[in-house]
Coordinates of C-alpha atoms and ligand atoms in Angstrom, one line a residue:
Chain A
X1 CA 14.7 12.4 -10.4
X2 CA 16.4 14.0 -13.7
X3 CA 18.2 10.9 -14.3
X4 CA 15.3 8.7 -13.8
X5 CA 13.3 10.8 -16.4
X6 CA 16.4 10.5 -18.6
X7 CA 16.5 6.8 -18.2
X8 CA 13.0 6.3 -18.7
X9 CA 12.9 8.1 -22.0
X10 CA 16.0 6.1 -23.0
X11 CA 14.2 2.9 -22.4
X12 CA 11.3 4.1 -24.3
X13 CA 13.3 5.2 -27.3
X14 CA 15.0 1.8 -27.3
X15 CA 11.7 0.1 -27.3
X16 CA 10.5 2.0 -30.2
X17 CA 13.8 2.1 -32.3
X18 CA 14.7 -1.6 -32.1
X19 CA 11.6 -2.8 -33.7
X20 CA 11.6 0.1 -36.1
X21 CA 14.9 -1.0 -37.1
X22 CA 13.7 -4.7 -37.4
X23 CA 10.8 -3.6 -39.4
X24 CA 12.8 -1.8 -42.0
X25 CA 15.5 -4.7 -42.2
X26 CA 12.8 -7.3 -42.3
X27 CA 13.4 -9.0 -39.1
X28 CA 9.8 -10.0 -37.9
X29 CA 11.2 -12.3 -35.2
X30 CA 12.9 -9.4 -33.5
X31 CA 9.6 -7.4 -33.7
X32 CA 7.9 -10.4 -31.9
X33 CA 10.7 -10.5 -29.2
X34 CA 9.9 -6.8 -28.6
X35 CA 6.2 -7.4 -28.5
X36 CA 6.7 -10.0 -25.9
X37 CA 8.8 -7.8 -23.8
X38 CA 6.2 -5.0 -24.1
X39 CA 3.5 -7.3 -23.1
X40 CA 5.4 -8.9 -20.2
X41 CA 6.2 -5.6 -19.1
X42 CA 2.6 -4.6 -19.1
X43 CA 1.9 -7.7 -16.8
X44 CA 4.5 -6.6 -14.6
X45 CA 3.3 -2.9 -14.2
X46 CA 0.0 -4.5 -13.2
X47 CA 2.0 -6.5 -10.5
X48 CA 4.1 -3.5 -9.7
X49 CA 1.0 -1.6 -8.4
X50 CA 0.3 -4.2 -6.0
X51 CA 3.9 -5.0 -5.1
X52 CA 5.8 -1.8 -5.4
X53 CA 3.3 0.7 -4.2
X54 CA 1.0 -1.4 -2.1
X55 CA 3.7 -3.8 -0.7
X56 CA 1.6 -7.0 -1.5
X57 CA 3.9 -9.8 -2.7
X58 CA 1.6 -11.7 -4.8
X59 CA 3.0 -14.7 -6.0
X60 CA -0.1 -15.7 -7.9
X61 CA -0.4 -12.9 -10.6
X62 CA -0.5 -15.7 -13.3
X63 CA -4.2 -16.1 -12.3
X64 CA -5.0 -12.6 -14.0
X65 CA -2.4 -13.3 -16.9
X66 CA -4.3 -16.8 -17.4
X67 CA -7.6 -15.3 -17.2
X68 CA -7.0 -12.8 -19.8
X69 CA -5.4 -15.5 -21.9
X70 CA -8.3 -17.8 -21.6
X71 CA -10.8 -15.0 -22.1
X72 CA -9.3 -14.5 -25.3
X73 CA -8.8 -18.3 -26.3
X74 CA -12.4 -19.1 -25.2
X75 CA -14.2 -16.3 -27.1
X76 CA -12.1 -16.6 -30.2
X77 CA -12.4 -20.4 -30.3
X78 CA -16.1 -20.2 -30.3
X79 CA -16.0 -17.3 -32.9
X80 CA -13.7 -19.6 -35.2
X81 CA -16.0 -22.7 -34.9
X82 CA -19.2 -20.7 -35.0
X83 CA -20.7 -22.4 -32.0
X84 CA -22.1 -20.1 -29.2
X85 CA -20.8 -20.8 -25.5
X86 CA -23.5 -22.2 -23.3
X87 CA -23.3 -20.6 -19.9
X88 CA -26.0 -21.0 -17.2
X89 CA -28.7 -21.4 -19.9
X90 CA -27.5 -18.3 -21.9
X91 CA -26.1 -18.7 -25.4
X92 CA -23.0 -16.3 -25.6
X93 CA -21.5 -15.7 -29.1
X94 CA -17.7 -15.8 -29.4
X95 CA -15.8 -12.8 -30.9
X96 CA -12.7 -12.0 -32.8
X97 CA -13.0 -8.5 -31.6
X98 CA -9.9 -7.4 -29.6
X99 CA -11.7 -4.7 -27.9
X100 CA -14.6 -7.0 -26.6
X101 CA -12.0 -9.5 -25.6
X102 CA -10.0 -7.0 -23.6
X103 CA -13.2 -5.9 -21.8
X104 CA -14.0 -9.5 -20.8
X105 CA -10.4 -10.1 -19.8
X106 CA -10.1 -6.9 -17.6
X107 CA -13.6 -7.4 -16.2
X108 CA -13.0 -11.2 -15.2
X109 CA -9.5 -10.7 -14.0
X110 CA -10.6 -7.7 -11.8
X111 CA -13.6 -9.9 -10.3
X112 CA -10.9 -12.8 -9.7
X113 CA -8.5 -10.1 -8.0
X114 CA -11.5 -8.9 -5.9
X115 CA -12.3 -12.4 -4.5
X116 CA -8.8 -13.4 -4.1
X117 CA -8.0 -10.1 -2.4
X118 CA -10.8 -10.5 0.0
X119 CA -9.7 -13.9 1.0
X120 CA -6.1 -13.4 1.1
X121 CA -5.5 -9.7 2.3
X122 CA -6.3 -10.6 5.7
X123 CA -3.0 -12.4 5.9
X124 CA 0.6 -10.9 5.3
X125 CA 4.2 -11.8 4.9
X126 CA 4.8 -15.4 4.0
X127 CA 1.0 -16.5 4.5
X128 CA 0.1 -13.8 1.8
X129 CA 2.7 -15.5 -0.6
X130 CA 1.5 -18.9 0.1
X131 CA -2.1 -18.2 -0.3
X132 CA -1.8 -16.3 -3.6
X133 CA 0.5 -19.1 -4.7
X134 CA -2.3 -21.6 -3.8
X135 CA -4.9 -19.6 -5.8
X136 CA -2.5 -19.9 -8.8
X137 CA -2.1 -23.4 -8.7
X138 CA -5.9 -24.0 -8.3
X139 CA -6.5 -22.1 -11.5
X140 CA -3.5 -23.9 -13.2
X141 CA -4.8 -27.5 -12.3
X142 CA -8.5 -26.4 -13.2
X143 CA -7.3 -25.3 -16.6
X144 CA -5.3 -28.6 -17.2
X145 CA -8.6 -30.5 -16.3
X146 CA -10.8 -28.3 -18.5
X147 CA -11.1 -30.6 -21.4
X148 CA -13.8 -28.5 -23.3
X149 CA -10.9 -25.9 -23.9
X150 CA -7.9 -28.0 -24.6
X151 CA -7.0 -29.1 -21.1
X152 CA -3.2 -29.6 -20.8
X153 CA -2.8 -29.1 -24.6
X154 CA -4.3 -25.5 -24.5
X155 CA -6.1 -23.8 -27.2
X156 CA -4.9 -22.6 -30.7
X157 CA -6.4 -19.8 -32.6
X158 CA -5.9 -19.8 -36.4
X159 CA -5.9 -16.0 -37.0
X160 CA -5.0 -13.2 -34.7
X161 CA -8.1 -11.3 -33.4
X162 CA -9.1 -7.9 -35.2
X163 CA -8.6 -4.3 -34.0
X164 CA -10.5 -1.6 -36.0
X165 CA -8.2 0.0 -38.7
X166 CA -5.3 -2.2 -38.0
X167 CA -4.0 -5.4 -39.7
X168 CA -2.9 -7.2 -36.6
X169 CA -1.3 -9.8 -38.4
X170 CA 1.5 -7.6 -39.5
X171 CA 4.0 -7.9 -36.6
X172 CA 4.9 -4.1 -36.5
X173 CA 1.2 -3.1 -36.4
X174 CA 0.4 -5.5 -33.5
X175 CA 3.6 -4.3 -31.7
X176 CA 2.5 -0.8 -32.2
X177 CA -0.8 -1.7 -30.7
X178 CA 0.6 -3.4 -27.5
X179 CA 3.2 -0.4 -27.0
X180 CA 0.2 1.9 -27.1
X181 CA -1.5 0.1 -24.5
X182 CA 1.6 -0.1 -22.3
X183 CA 2.1 3.6 -22.7
X184 CA -1.5 4.5 -21.8
X185 CA -1.1 2.1 -18.7
X186 CA 2.2 3.5 -17.7
X187 CA 0.7 7.3 -17.8
X188 CA -2.2 5.9 -15.6
X189 CA 0.5 4.2 -13.2
X190 CA 2.3 7.6 -13.0
X191 CA -0.9 9.4 -12.4
X192 CA -1.9 6.8 -9.7
X193 CA 1.4 7.0 -7.9
X194 CA 1.0 10.9 -7.4
X195 CA -2.7 10.7 -6.8
X196 CA -4.5 11.0 -3.4
X197 CA -5.1 7.3 -3.7
X198 CA -1.5 6.5 -4.3
X199 CA -0.3 8.9 -1.3
X200 CA -2.6 6.6 0.8
X201 CA -1.5 3.3 -0.6
X202 CA 1.9 4.3 -0.4
X203 CA 1.6 5.3 3.4
X204 CA -0.4 2.3 4.2
X205 CA 2.6 0.2 2.9
X206 CA 5.2 2.1 5.0
X207 CA 3.0 2.5 8.1
X208 CA -0.3 0.9 8.3
X209 CA -0.7 2.3 11.9
X210 CA -0.2 5.9 10.6
X211 CA -2.8 5.3 7.7
X212 CA -5.4 4.1 10.3
X213 CA -4.8 6.9 12.6
X214 CA -5.7 9.5 10.1
X215 CA -8.9 7.6 9.3
X216 CA -7.7 5.5 6.3
X217 CA -8.5 1.9 6.0
X218 CA -5.2 0.0 4.8
X219 CA -7.3 -3.2 3.9
X220 CA -9.6 -1.2 1.4
X221 CA -6.8 0.6 -0.1
X222 CA -5.0 -2.4 -0.7
X223 CA -7.9 -4.3 -2.1
X224 CA -8.6 -1.6 -4.5
X225 CA -4.9 -1.7 -5.7
X226 CA -5.0 -5.3 -5.9
X227 CA -8.1 -5.2 -8.3
X228 CA -6.5 -2.7 -10.5
X229 CA -3.3 -4.7 -10.4
X230 CA -5.0 -7.8 -11.6
X231 CA -7.0 -6.2 -14.2
X232 CA -3.8 -4.8 -15.8
X233 CA -2.3 -8.1 -15.8
X234 CA -5.3 -9.7 -17.1
X235 CA -5.2 -7.3 -20.1
X236 CA -1.6 -8.3 -20.7
X237 CA -2.7 -12.0 -20.6
X238 CA -5.3 -11.4 -23.5
X239 CA -2.4 -9.6 -25.5
X240 CA 0.1 -12.4 -24.8
X241 CA -2.4 -15.1 -26.0
X242 CA -3.1 -13.0 -29.1
X243 CA 0.5 -12.6 -29.7
X244 CA 1.1 -16.5 -29.8
X245 CA -2.3 -17.2 -30.9
X246 CA -2.4 -19.8 -28.4
X247 CA -3.3 -20.1 -24.8
X248 CA -2.3 -23.0 -22.4
X249 CA -2.2 -23.7 -18.7
X250 CA 1.5 -22.5 -18.5
X251 CA -0.2 -19.1 -18.4
X252 CA -1.5 -20.1 -15.0
X253 CA 1.7 -21.6 -13.8
X254 CA 3.5 -20.5 -10.7
X255 CA 6.9 -20.0 -13.1
X256 CA 4.9 -17.4 -14.8
X257 CA 4.1 -15.5 -11.6
X258 CA 7.7 -16.0 -10.7
X259 CA 8.9 -14.6 -14.0
X260 CA 6.8 -11.4 -13.8
X261 CA 8.2 -11.0 -10.1
X262 CA 11.7 -11.5 -11.1
X263 CA 11.5 -9.0 -14.0
X264 CA 10.3 -6.3 -11.5
X265 CA 13.0 -7.1 -9.2
X266 CA 15.6 -6.8 -12.0
X267 CA 14.1 -3.6 -13.1
X268 CA 13.3 -1.9 -9.8
X269 CA 10.4 -2.5 -7.5
X270 CA 8.1 0.3 -7.2
X271 CA 9.9 2.2 -10.1
X272 CA 7.6 3.4 -12.9
X273 CA 9.8 2.0 -15.6
X274 CA 11.2 -0.8 -13.5
X275 CA 9.0 -3.4 -15.0
X276 CA 9.8 -2.2 -18.6
X277 CA 13.6 -2.3 -18.0
X278 CA 13.1 -5.7 -16.3
X279 CA 11.1 -7.1 -19.2
X280 CA 13.5 -5.8 -22.0
X281 CA 16.5 -7.4 -19.9
X282 CA 14.5 -10.5 -19.2
X283 CA 13.5 -11.3 -22.8
X284 CA 16.8 -10.4 -24.2
X285 CA 18.5 -12.7 -21.6
X286 CA 16.1 -15.5 -22.5
X287 CA 16.8 -15.1 -26.2
X288 CA 20.5 -14.7 -26.3
X289 CA 21.3 -17.1 -23.5
X290 CA 18.5 -19.5 -24.3
X291 CA 20.2 -19.8 -27.7
X292 CA 23.7 -20.4 -26.1
X293 CA 22.6 -22.9 -23.2
X294 CA 19.5 -24.5 -22.1
X295 CA 20.5 -23.8 -18.6
X296 CA 20.0 -19.9 -19.2
X297 CA 17.7 -19.9 -16.0
X298 CA 20.8 -20.5 -13.9
X299 CA 22.4 -17.3 -15.6
X300 CA 19.1 -15.6 -14.9
X301 CA 19.2 -16.6 -11.4
X302 CA 22.7 -15.3 -11.2
X303 CA 21.8 -11.9 -12.4
X304 CA 18.9 -11.9 -10.0
X305 CA 21.1 -12.6 -7.1
X306 CA 23.5 -9.8 -8.2
X307 CA 20.6 -7.3 -8.4
X308 CA 19.3 -8.3 -4.9
X309 CA 22.9 -8.1 -3.3
X310 CA 24.2 -5.1 -5.0
X311 CA 21.4 -3.1 -6.6
X312 CA 18.4 -3.1 -4.3
X313 CA 16.6 -0.6 -6.5
X314 CA 17.0 -3.0 -9.6
X315 CA 18.5 -1.6 -12.7
X316 CA 16.5 1.7 -12.7
X317 CA 17.6 2.2 -9.1
X318 CA 21.4 1.5 -10.2
X319 CA 21.3 4.0 -12.8
X320 CA 18.9 6.6 -11.6
X321 CA 19.5 6.6 -7.7
X322 CA 16.9 6.6 -5.2
X323 CA 13.3 7.5 -6.3
X324 CA 12.9 11.4 -6.0
X325 CA 10.9 12.7 -2.9
X326 CA 10.0 16.3 -3.2
X327 CA 8.2 16.1 -6.4
X328 CA 5.4 13.7 -4.8
X329 CA 4.6 9.8 -4.9
X330 CA 6.8 7.2 -6.3
X331 CA 6.3 5.9 -9.8
Chain B
X1 CA -20.3 12.9 33.4
X2 CA -22.3 14.0 30.4
X3 CA -20.0 16.7 29.0
X4 CA -16.8 14.6 28.7
X5 CA -15.4 14.7 25.2
X6 CA -13.7 11.2 25.9
X7 CA -14.1 8.9 28.4
X8 CA -13.4 5.1 29.3
X9 CA -15.7 3.0 31.5
X10 CA -14.2 0.1 33.4
X11 CA -11.6 -0.7 30.8
X12 CA -9.8 -4.1 31.5
X13 CA -7.4 -5.8 29.4
X14 CA -5.3 -8.9 30.2
X15 CA -2.4 -10.4 28.3
X16 CA -2.0 -13.8 29.7
X17 CA -0.9 -13.3 33.4
X18 CA -0.2 -9.5 32.9
X19 CA -3.1 -7.3 33.6
X20 CA -2.4 -4.3 31.5
X21 CA -5.5 -2.4 32.3
X22 CA -7.9 -3.0 35.0
X23 CA -11.2 -1.3 35.6
X24 CA -9.8 1.9 34.1
X25 CA -12.4 4.8 34.1
X26 CA -11.0 8.2 33.0
X27 CA -12.6 11.2 31.4
X28 CA -11.3 14.0 29.3
X29 CA -13.3 17.2 29.7
X30 CA -13.4 20.2 27.2
X31 CA -10.5 22.6 27.4
X32 CA -8.3 20.4 29.6
X33 CA -5.2 18.5 29.5
X34 CA -5.6 15.3 31.4
X35 CA -2.0 13.8 32.0
X36 CA -1.9 10.1 32.5
X37 CA 1.5 9.2 34.4
X38 CA 2.9 5.8 35.7
X39 CA 6.0 3.8 35.8
X40 CA 7.3 1.7 32.7
X41 CA 5.0 -1.0 31.8
X42 CA 2.0 0.5 33.7
X43 CA -0.4 0.0 30.8
X44 CA -0.3 3.6 29.4
X45 CA 0.2 2.7 25.8
X46 CA -2.0 -0.1 26.1
X47 CA -4.7 2.2 27.4
X48 CA -4.2 4.5 24.4
X49 CA -4.4 1.6 22.1
X50 CA -7.9 0.8 23.6
X51 CA -9.0 4.4 23.3
X52 CA -7.9 4.7 19.7
X53 CA -8.9 1.4 18.5
X54 CA -5.8 -0.9 18.0
X55 CA -6.8 -3.1 20.9
X56 CA -10.0 -4.2 22.1
X57 CA -10.7 -4.3 25.7
X58 CA -11.6 -7.5 27.4
X59 CA -14.3 -5.5 29.3
X60 CA -15.5 -1.9 29.6
X61 CA -16.3 0.6 27.1
X62 CA -14.8 3.7 25.3
X63 CA -17.2 6.8 24.5
X64 CA -16.3 9.6 22.3
X65 CA -18.6 12.7 22.3
X66 CA -21.3 10.5 24.1
X67 CA -21.1 7.8 21.4
X68 CA -19.9 4.3 22.4
X69 CA -17.0 3.7 20.1
X70 CA -15.8 0.5 21.5
X71 CA -16.8 -1.7 18.7
X72 CA -15.3 0.8 15.9
X73 CA -12.1 0.3 14.2
X74 CA -9.2 2.8 14.3
X75 CA -9.9 4.6 11.1
X76 CA -13.6 5.2 12.1
X77 CA -12.7 6.6 15.5
X78 CA -10.1 8.9 13.9
X79 CA -12.7 10.4 11.5
X80 CA -15.1 10.9 14.5
X81 CA -12.4 13.3 15.9
X82 CA -9.5 11.4 17.6
X83 CA -6.0 12.8 16.8
X84 CA -3.4 10.4 18.1
X85 CA 0.4 10.6 18.3
X86 CA 2.6 7.6 18.9
X87 CA 5.1 6.8 21.5
X88 CA 7.6 5.5 18.8
X89 CA 6.9 7.6 15.5
X90 CA 4.8 5.9 13.0
X91 CA 5.4 8.0 9.8
X92 CA 5.7 7.0 6.1
X93 CA 9.6 7.2 6.2
X94 CA 10.2 7.2 2.5
X95 CA 7.8 10.1 2.0
X96 CA 8.5 13.8 2.6
X97 CA 7.2 15.8 5.6
X98 CA 4.7 17.5 3.4
X99 CA 3.4 14.2 2.1
X100 CA 3.0 13.0 5.6
X101 CA 1.1 16.0 6.7
X102 CA -0.9 15.9 3.5
X103 CA -1.8 12.2 4.4
X104 CA -3.4 13.5 7.5
X105 CA -5.4 16.1 5.6
X106 CA -6.5 13.4 3.2
X107 CA -7.7 11.2 5.7
X108 CA -9.7 13.8 7.4
X109 CA -11.2 14.8 4.1
X110 CA -12.2 11.3 3.3
X111 CA -11.7 12.0 -0.4
X112 CA -9.1 9.3 -1.1
X113 CA -10.6 7.5 -3.7
X114 CA -9.2 9.9 -6.6
X115 CA -6.8 8.0 -8.9
X116 CA -5.7 10.8 -11.5
X117 CA -5.1 14.0 -9.9
X118 CA -2.0 14.8 -8.1
X119 CA -2.3 14.8 -4.4
X120 CA 0.0 17.8 -4.0
X121 CA -2.0 19.7 -6.4
X122 CA -5.2 19.7 -4.2
X123 CA -5.0 23.3 -3.0
X124 CA -7.3 22.9 0.0
X125 CA -5.5 19.6 1.5
X126 CA -2.1 21.3 0.8
X127 CA -3.0 24.5 2.6
X128 CA -4.3 22.4 5.6
X129 CA -1.1 20.4 5.6
X130 CA 1.2 23.4 5.2
X131 CA -0.6 25.2 8.0
X132 CA -0.1 22.5 10.5
X133 CA 3.6 22.1 9.4
X134 CA 4.0 26.0 10.1
X135 CA 2.3 25.6 13.4
X136 CA 4.9 23.1 14.8
X137 CA 7.7 25.0 13.0
X138 CA 8.4 22.4 10.3
X139 CA 7.5 24.5 7.3
X140 CA 11.1 24.8 6.0
X141 CA 11.5 21.1 6.2
X142 CA 8.4 20.3 4.2
X143 CA 10.3 18.9 1.1
X144 CA 12.6 16.7 3.3
X145 CA 12.2 13.0 3.5
X146 CA 11.2 11.9 6.9
X147 CA 14.1 9.5 7.0
X148 CA 16.3 12.5 6.8
X149 CA 14.5 14.2 9.7
X150 CA 16.0 14.3 13.3
X151 CA 14.2 12.5 16.1
X152 CA 12.7 15.6 17.7
X153 CA 11.5 16.9 14.2
X154 CA 9.6 13.5 13.7
X155 CA 7.9 14.1 17.1
X156 CA 6.8 17.5 15.7
X157 CA 5.4 15.8 12.4
X158 CA 3.4 13.4 14.6
X159 CA 1.7 16.5 16.3
X160 CA 1.3 18.3 12.8
X161 CA -0.4 15.2 11.4
X162 CA -2.8 15.2 14.4
X163 CA -3.5 18.8 13.8
X164 CA -4.5 18.3 10.2
X165 CA -7.2 16.0 11.4
X166 CA -8.7 19.0 13.4
X167 CA -9.8 16.4 16.0
X168 CA -12.2 16.8 18.9
X169 CA -9.7 15.4 21.2
X170 CA -5.9 14.5 21.0
X171 CA -4.4 11.5 22.5
X172 CA -0.7 11.9 22.8
X173 CA 1.7 9.2 23.9
X174 CA 4.9 10.7 25.2
X175 CA 5.2 13.6 22.8
X176 CA 8.4 14.9 24.8
X177 CA 10.4 11.5 24.5
X178 CA 13.6 12.2 23.4
X179 CA 13.1 15.9 22.8
X180 CA 16.0 17.3 25.0
X181 CA 15.4 20.2 27.4
X182 CA 14.8 22.8 24.7
X183 CA 12.5 20.8 22.7
X184 CA 10.5 19.9 25.7
X185 CA 10.0 23.4 26.7
X186 CA 8.9 24.4 23.2
X187 CA 6.4 21.5 23.0
X188 CA 5.2 22.3 26.4
X189 CA 4.5 25.8 25.3
X190 CA 2.8 24.6 22.2
X191 CA 0.6 22.0 23.9
X192 CA -0.4 24.6 26.5
X193 CA -2.0 26.7 23.6
X194 CA -3.5 23.7 22.0
X195 CA -6.0 22.7 24.7
X196 CA -8.2 25.5 23.8
X197 CA -8.8 23.8 20.5
X198 CA -9.3 20.4 21.7
X199 CA -8.6 18.6 25.1
X200 CA -5.7 16.5 25.3
X201 CA -5.1 13.2 27.1
X202 CA -1.4 13.4 27.7
X203 CA 0.7 10.2 28.6
X204 CA 4.1 11.6 29.6
X205 CA 7.2 10.7 31.7
X206 CA 8.5 14.2 31.7
X207 CA 7.3 15.5 35.0
X208 CA 8.1 19.0 34.6
X209 CA 6.0 19.1 31.5
X210 CA 3.2 17.2 33.4
X211 CA 3.2 19.4 36.3
X212 CA 3.4 22.6 34.0
X213 CA 0.5 21.5 31.8
X214 CA -2.0 19.3 33.4
X215 CA -5.2 20.4 34.7
X216 CA -5.8 16.9 36.0
X217 CA -3.6 14.0 36.4
X218 CA -4.2 10.3 36.7
X219 CA -1.7 7.9 38.1
X220 CA -1.7 4.5 36.6
X221 CA 0.1 1.7 38.5
X222 CA -0.1 -2.0 37.3
X223 CA -2.8 -1.2 34.9
X224 CA -4.9 0.5 37.7
X225 CA -5.9 4.1 38.3
X226 CA -4.6 4.7 41.8
X227 CA -5.5 8.5 41.9
X228 CA -6.9 11.2 39.9
X229 CA -6.7 14.8 40.7
X230 CA -5.1 18.3 40.3
X231 CA -1.4 18.6 40.2
X232 CA -1.3 19.8 43.8
X233 CA -3.5 16.9 45.0
X234 CA -1.3 14.3 43.1
X235 CA 1.8 15.8 44.6
X236 CA 0.4 15.7 48.0
X237 CA -0.8 12.2 47.7
X238 CA 1.0 9.8 50.0
X239 CA -0.1 6.6 47.9
X240 CA 1.2 8.2 44.8
X241 CA 4.6 9.2 46.4
X242 CA 4.8 5.7 47.7
X243 CA 3.8 3.8 44.4
X244 CA 5.4 6.1 41.9
X245 CA 6.8 9.6 42.5
X246 CA 8.7 8.4 45.5
X247 CA 10.9 6.2 43.3
X248 CA 11.8 9.2 41.0
X249 CA 11.9 12.3 43.2
Ligands
ATP401 N1 0.6 -7.2 22.8 C1 1.1 -7.4 24.0 N2 1.2 -8.8 24.4 C2 1.6 -9.0 25.7 N3 1.9 -8.1 26.6 C3 1.8 -7.0 26.4 C4 1.3 -6.5 24.9 N4 1.3 -5.0 25.0 C5 1.8 -4.7 26.4 N5 1.9 -5.8 27.0 C6 2.3 -5.8 28.4 O1 1.3 -5.0 29.1 C7 2.0 -4.2 30.1 C8 1.7 -2.6 29.8 O2 2.5 -2.3 28.7 P1 2.5 -0.8 28.1 O3 3.3 -0.7 26.9 O4 0.9 -0.2 28.1 O5 3.1 0.1 29.2 P2 3.5 1.7 29.4 O6 2.8 2.2 30.5 O7 3.1 2.4 28.0 O8 5.0 1.6 29.3 P3 6.2 2.6 28.8 O9 6.2 3.7 30.0 O10 7.5 1.8 28.9 O11 5.8 3.2 27.7 C9 3.5 -4.4 30.1 O12 3.7 -5.4 30.9 C10 3.7 -5.1 28.6 O13 4.8 -5.8 28.7
MG402 MG1 4.2 3.3 26.5

């Protein structure tokens, strides 16, 4: 428990120190990499609630990431072209306000998670993986054929969206904003894991029969967790699109679902900081190895294999040992 | 009978060619321990699953407090007042003993949709969980992980969780299994006192315990109840001796 707290603090300090150093020595690209890591971590924190606490191996979380991305792309593109969006006879204005975009991203991805959860949570194991993957592919191919919003080419946004009091185009400011969101969500995640809901969800994963026998409905618990999970990953999608000022069908791709899953496994499934540790390592590998060889995915695969074979709790588990018990829930 | 707490009426369940329950009618009356005995594979666990909601009978119905609960799911039956323990412990193994007991109190309270406060910080739930652990003698193991508990302690935790539900009826599937002579004796004494709180439908292989505890016994063989009666009546029954006791005693 102690060691995990120390490790968590160390990860956070590194996450702040590296971009701060980069800012001072005028290395904006490093800040962009750190921002990318923070956003991928946020997406993975979302998935980790479903996967780590709830035990739902969703292989389609790109759906929510993509919905968040397209929420940003569509709203901002209407705003930059000064043409309202026509929807069911309604005329909706676009917006360049991040707050509005985030709200739309969260609501839409939560709704999608609700529908997909209702349809797929009746299954488990491999079937659940396949169904969530199938939903991901559905959204992927839909976005490819959605010519109004760029189809295969995606959508570019000229200027990053705005946040009150910040100049989001300054890399360190946008990084700070994303980091703040990640910290708030991590705080929520830590509380959730210890909450009555977290206790019940955690028990429903370990022994559904036990949960039912004390009057809890595992399906309902999982569905709520799935919706929360999708909403968080959706928010990350909106931030990711804003980072790149670009959104394309790749945000819906199964590779992206896979990457979010992989970085959780590298960091530690069900551990509070697992997704963060995983994302930092993932982005670092992607950048360092990606510069050396175009086959960097092979090395990533090898790293993953080592983690699965020798460090079942991921990097966090390797360094901090098993999750603490007495203090209450996992995080 | 109208005043039965829990009753089954002509329950039948088939798995392909196997008839696991055939026209089983039982009742559990206030204040009693009603033991269900029978050889391995007689259909005792299947019967419990139908009473508690994991399995749906092909025919017949289950009533709890005069209400037909045959169509209700397990969690709903639990909230109406069924406290079940499993033949093979079903516990959250990575969680602590206290967390497991707290889960019972939480389920019973129905106040699960809380996302921020700490579960262990809920005084009322915690008191309920700690009291139940104290009653089965697990208080000093509260902070231990279930995976570190011995087999017998896990059986006790199963009972403690059922206690936190403050059920109207207990349904226990072999609570003595694997307890050893000492453990069995203590569990027997505990269940003896428990019947005053709520009646117990007790599936058990340990005949010493059954004869010591049961107000009534039903004998299940190949899914059918071949006899129901007091300890003396069952002991004296020729049919029971032949079908079941004869093999063991
Ligand atoms: N899900 C199932 N599918 C098929 N057959 C089953 C199923 N569950 C139980 N059975 C069969 O039904 C019969 C009754 O099983 P059950 O587990 O109820 O017996 P039991 O009396 O509890 O036995 P034991 O004393 O060993 O616990 C057995 O023949 C068993 O193989
Ligand atoms: Mg059995």
